[in-house]
Protein backbone atom coordinates (compact mmCIF):
# COMPACT_ATOMS: atom_id res chain seq x y z
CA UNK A 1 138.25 124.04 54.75
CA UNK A 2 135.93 122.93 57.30
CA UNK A 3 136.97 122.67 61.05
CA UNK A 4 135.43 119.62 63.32
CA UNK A 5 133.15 121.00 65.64
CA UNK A 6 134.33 121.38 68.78
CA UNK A 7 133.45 119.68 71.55
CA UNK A 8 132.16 121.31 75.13
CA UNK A 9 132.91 119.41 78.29
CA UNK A 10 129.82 118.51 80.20
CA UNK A 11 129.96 117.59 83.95
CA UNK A 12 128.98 114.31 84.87
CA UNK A 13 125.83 113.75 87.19
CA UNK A 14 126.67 113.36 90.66
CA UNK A 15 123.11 112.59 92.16
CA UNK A 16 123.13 108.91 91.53
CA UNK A 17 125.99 108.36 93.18
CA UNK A 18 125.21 110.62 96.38
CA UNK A 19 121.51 108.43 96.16
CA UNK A 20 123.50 104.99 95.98
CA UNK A 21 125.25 105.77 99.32
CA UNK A 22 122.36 107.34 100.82
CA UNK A 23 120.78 103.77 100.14
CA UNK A 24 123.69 101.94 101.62
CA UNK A 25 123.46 103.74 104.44
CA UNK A 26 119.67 103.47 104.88
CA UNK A 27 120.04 99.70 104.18
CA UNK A 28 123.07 98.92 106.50
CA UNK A 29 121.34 101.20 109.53
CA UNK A 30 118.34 98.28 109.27
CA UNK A 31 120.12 95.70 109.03
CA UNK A 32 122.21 96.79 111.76
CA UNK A 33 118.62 97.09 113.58
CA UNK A 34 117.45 93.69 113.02
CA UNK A 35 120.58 91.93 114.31
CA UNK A 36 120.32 93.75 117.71
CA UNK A 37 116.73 93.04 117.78
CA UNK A 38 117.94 89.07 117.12
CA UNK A 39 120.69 89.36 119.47
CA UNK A 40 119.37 91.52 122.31
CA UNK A 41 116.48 89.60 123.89
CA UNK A 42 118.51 86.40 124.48
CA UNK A 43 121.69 88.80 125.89
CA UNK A 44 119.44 90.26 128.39
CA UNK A 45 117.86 86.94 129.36
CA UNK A 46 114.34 87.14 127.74
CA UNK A 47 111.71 85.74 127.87
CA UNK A 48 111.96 84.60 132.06
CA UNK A 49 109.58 82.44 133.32
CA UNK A 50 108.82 82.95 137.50
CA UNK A 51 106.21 81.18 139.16
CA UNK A 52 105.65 82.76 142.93
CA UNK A 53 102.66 81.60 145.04
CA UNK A 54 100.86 79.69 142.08
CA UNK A 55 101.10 82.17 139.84
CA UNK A 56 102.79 82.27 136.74
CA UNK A 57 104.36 85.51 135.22
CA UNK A 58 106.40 85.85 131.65
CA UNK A 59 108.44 89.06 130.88
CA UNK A 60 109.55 89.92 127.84
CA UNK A 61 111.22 92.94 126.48
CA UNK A 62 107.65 94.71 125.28
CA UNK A 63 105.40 93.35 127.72
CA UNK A 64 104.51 90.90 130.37
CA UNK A 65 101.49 88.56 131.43
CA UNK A 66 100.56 87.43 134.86
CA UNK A 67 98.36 84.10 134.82
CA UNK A 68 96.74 83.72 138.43
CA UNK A 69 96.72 80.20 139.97
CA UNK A 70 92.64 79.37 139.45
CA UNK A 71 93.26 79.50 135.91
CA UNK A 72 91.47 76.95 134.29
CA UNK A 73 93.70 74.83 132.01
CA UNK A 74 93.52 71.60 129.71
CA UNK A 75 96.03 69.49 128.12
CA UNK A 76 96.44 69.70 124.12
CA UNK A 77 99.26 67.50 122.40
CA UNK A 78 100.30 69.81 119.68
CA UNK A 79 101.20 68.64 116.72
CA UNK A 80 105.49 68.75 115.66
């Protein structure tokens, strides 16, 4: 008489499932970054626009710019 062979139990991999919600994670944390990065600048009021003794100054969340009065300037129609 021959027996079936019997069979050994082997665990299951875990790893792909611990990577898989590491990427969720990862990917949900950016996206979570680019929708305050959308929403933040206009919640705070950026860009603003002040013009104080002929000259111009824009402020923006990185950086601003200060554009004296003797600038030079020209009109250009841009095109829609």
């Amino acid at each position: 008489m021959t027996s079936a062979p019997s069979s050994i139990p082997v665990p299951t991999a875990q790893t792909t499932r611990g990577v898989w919600r590491l990427l969720r994670v990862l990917f949900g944390l950016a996206m979570l970054g680019v929708a305050v990065l959308l929403v933040l600048p206009p919640l705070l009021g950026y860009p603003k626009y002040e013009v104080k003794g002929g000259m111009l100054t824009v402020r923006s969340i990185a950086t601003h710019r200060s554009v004296p009065a003797s600038t030079p300037v020209q009109q250009t129609t841009l095109p829609p």
